[in-house]
Short mmCIF file of C-alpha atoms in Angstrom, two decimals:
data_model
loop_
_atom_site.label_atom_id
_atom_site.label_comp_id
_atom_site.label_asym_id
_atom_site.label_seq_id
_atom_site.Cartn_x
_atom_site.Cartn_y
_atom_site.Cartn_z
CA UNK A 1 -157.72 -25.01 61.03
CA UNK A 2 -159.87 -26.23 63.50
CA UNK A 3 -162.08 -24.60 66.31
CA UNK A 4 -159.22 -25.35 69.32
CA UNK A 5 -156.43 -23.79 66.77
CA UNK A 6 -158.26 -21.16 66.06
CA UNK A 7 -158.79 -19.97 69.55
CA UNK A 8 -155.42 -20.48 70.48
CA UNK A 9 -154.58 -18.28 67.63
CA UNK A 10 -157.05 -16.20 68.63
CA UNK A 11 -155.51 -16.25 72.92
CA UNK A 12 -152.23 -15.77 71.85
CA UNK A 13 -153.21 -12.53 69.83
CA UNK A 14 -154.94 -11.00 72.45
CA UNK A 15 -153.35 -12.70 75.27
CA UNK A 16 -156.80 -13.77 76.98
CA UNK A 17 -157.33 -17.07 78.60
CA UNK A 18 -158.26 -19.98 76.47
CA UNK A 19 -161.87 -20.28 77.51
CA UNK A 20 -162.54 -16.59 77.39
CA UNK A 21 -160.74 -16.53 73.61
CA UNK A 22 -163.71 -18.91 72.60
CA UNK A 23 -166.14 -17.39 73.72
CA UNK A 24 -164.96 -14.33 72.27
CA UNK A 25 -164.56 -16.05 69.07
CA UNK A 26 -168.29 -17.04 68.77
CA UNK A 27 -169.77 -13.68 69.78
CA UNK A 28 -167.67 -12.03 67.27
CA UNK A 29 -168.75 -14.88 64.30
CA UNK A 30 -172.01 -14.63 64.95
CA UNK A 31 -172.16 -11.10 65.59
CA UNK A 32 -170.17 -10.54 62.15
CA UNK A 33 -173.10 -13.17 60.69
CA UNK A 34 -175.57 -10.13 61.60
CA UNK A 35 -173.50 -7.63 60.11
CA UNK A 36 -173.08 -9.26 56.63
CA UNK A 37 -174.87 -10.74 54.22
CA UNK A 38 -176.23 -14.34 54.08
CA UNK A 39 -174.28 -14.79 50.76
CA UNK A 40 -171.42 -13.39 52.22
CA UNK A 41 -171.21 -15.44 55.65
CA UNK A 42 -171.77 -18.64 53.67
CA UNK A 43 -168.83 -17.54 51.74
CA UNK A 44 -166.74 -17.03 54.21
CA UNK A 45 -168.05 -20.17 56.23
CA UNK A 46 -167.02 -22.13 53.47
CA UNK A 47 -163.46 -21.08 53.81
CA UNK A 48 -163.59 -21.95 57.73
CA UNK A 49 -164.08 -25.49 59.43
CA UNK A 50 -167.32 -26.56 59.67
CA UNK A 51 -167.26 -26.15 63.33
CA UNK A 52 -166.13 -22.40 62.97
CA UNK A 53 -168.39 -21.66 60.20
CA UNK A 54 -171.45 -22.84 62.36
CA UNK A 55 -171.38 -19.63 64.27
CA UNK A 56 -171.70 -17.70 60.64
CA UNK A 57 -174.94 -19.46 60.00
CA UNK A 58 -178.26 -18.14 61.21
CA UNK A 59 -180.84 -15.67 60.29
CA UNK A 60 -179.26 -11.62 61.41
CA UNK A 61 -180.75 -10.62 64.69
CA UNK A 62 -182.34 -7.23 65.23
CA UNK A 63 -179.27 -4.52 65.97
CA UNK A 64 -177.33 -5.55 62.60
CA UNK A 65 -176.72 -1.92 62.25
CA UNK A 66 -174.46 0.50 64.03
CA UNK A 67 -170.92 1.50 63.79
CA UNK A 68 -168.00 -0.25 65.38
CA UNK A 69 -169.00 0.75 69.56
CA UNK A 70 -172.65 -1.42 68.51
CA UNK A 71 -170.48 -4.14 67.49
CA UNK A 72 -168.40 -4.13 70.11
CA UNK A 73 -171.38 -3.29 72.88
CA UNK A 74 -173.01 -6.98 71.09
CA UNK A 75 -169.69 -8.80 70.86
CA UNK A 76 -169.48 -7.68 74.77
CA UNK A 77 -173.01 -8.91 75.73
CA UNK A 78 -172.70 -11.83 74.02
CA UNK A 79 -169.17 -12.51 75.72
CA UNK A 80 -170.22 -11.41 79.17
CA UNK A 81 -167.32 -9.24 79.02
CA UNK A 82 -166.47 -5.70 79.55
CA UNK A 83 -165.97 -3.76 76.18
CA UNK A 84 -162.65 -3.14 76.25
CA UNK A 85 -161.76 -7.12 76.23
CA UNK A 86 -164.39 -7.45 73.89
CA UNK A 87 -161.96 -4.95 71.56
CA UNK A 88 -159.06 -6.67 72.32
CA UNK A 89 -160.59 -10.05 71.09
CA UNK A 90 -162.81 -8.54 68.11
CA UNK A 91 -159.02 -7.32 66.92
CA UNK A 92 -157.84 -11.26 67.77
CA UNK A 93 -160.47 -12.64 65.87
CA UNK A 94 -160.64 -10.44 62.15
CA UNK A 95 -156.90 -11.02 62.82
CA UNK A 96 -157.56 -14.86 63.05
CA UNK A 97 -159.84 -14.46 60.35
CA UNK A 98 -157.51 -12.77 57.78
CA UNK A 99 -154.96 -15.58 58.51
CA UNK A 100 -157.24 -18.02 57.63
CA UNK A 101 -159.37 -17.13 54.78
CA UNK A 102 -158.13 -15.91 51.36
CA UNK A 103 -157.14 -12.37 50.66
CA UNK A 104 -160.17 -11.68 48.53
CA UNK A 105 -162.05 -13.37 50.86
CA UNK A 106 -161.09 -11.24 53.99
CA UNK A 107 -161.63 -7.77 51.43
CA UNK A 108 -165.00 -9.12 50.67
CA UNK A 109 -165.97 -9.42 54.48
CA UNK A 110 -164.44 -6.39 55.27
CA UNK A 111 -165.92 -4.30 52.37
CA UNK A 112 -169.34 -5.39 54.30
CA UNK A 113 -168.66 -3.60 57.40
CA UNK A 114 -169.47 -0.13 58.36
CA UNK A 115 -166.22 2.23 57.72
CA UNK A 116 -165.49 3.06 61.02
CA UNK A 117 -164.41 -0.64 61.04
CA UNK A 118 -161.08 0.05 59.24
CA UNK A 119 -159.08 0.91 62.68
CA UNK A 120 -159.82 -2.58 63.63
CA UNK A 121 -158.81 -4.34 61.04
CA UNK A 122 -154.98 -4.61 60.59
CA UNK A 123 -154.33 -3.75 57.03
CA UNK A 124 -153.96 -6.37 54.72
CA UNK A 125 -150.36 -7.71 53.46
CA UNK A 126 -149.55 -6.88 50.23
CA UNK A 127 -147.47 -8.87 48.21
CA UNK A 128 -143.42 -7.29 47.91
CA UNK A 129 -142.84 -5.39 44.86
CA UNK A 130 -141.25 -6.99 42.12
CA UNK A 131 -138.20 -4.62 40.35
#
């Protein structure tokens, strides 16, 4: 999937325009890049385009800690957007994200961020049961 795909994904899920789902889209990479570790976001970068995994590359800035609202306050400041859009697209994007990447490979991301993190990520599909 490339960069324009995922956007669109990512526009479509939270029903933003196109430019403001990118931008959205970056702030959330590299915010999650602050969040996790280096291992980890080179992990998951290698699962993602090169152009997508870009934004997971980079030393963590100072704030990598904090709960969901300091993730969202960063995702916001780095969107120029008011919080509640920056929600709306953080939910877009690990959405995005979980389509795109393996299973184990969203559960290891996810097992990186703070708990309070679990109401924003849609739980992940299990396979049906087999009788």
């Amino acid at each position: 999937m490339r960069f324009p795909l995922f956007v669109e994904a990512v526009s479509r899920r939270a029903e933003l325009p196109t430019e403001q789902a990118a931008t959205i889209s970056r702030a959330v990479l590299q915010t999650l890049a602050d969040r996790i570790t280096g291992a980890e976001a080179a992990d998951l970068a290698a699962q993602l385009p090169d152009e997508i995994g870009t934004y997971l590359v980079g030393s963590p800035e100072e704030g990598g800690a904090g709960g969901p609202v300091t993730f969202l306050r960063r995702v916001a400041d780095r969107a120029g957007v008011d919080p509640a859009v920056a929600e709306v697209g953080t939910r877009a994007v690990l959405g995005t994200l979980r389509d795109t990447v393996t299973v184990g490979e969203f559960q290891d991301l996810v097992a990186q961020l703070p708990k309070g993190f679990d109401a924003m990520v849609d739980p992940i599909p299990r396979p049906p049961y087999d009788h």
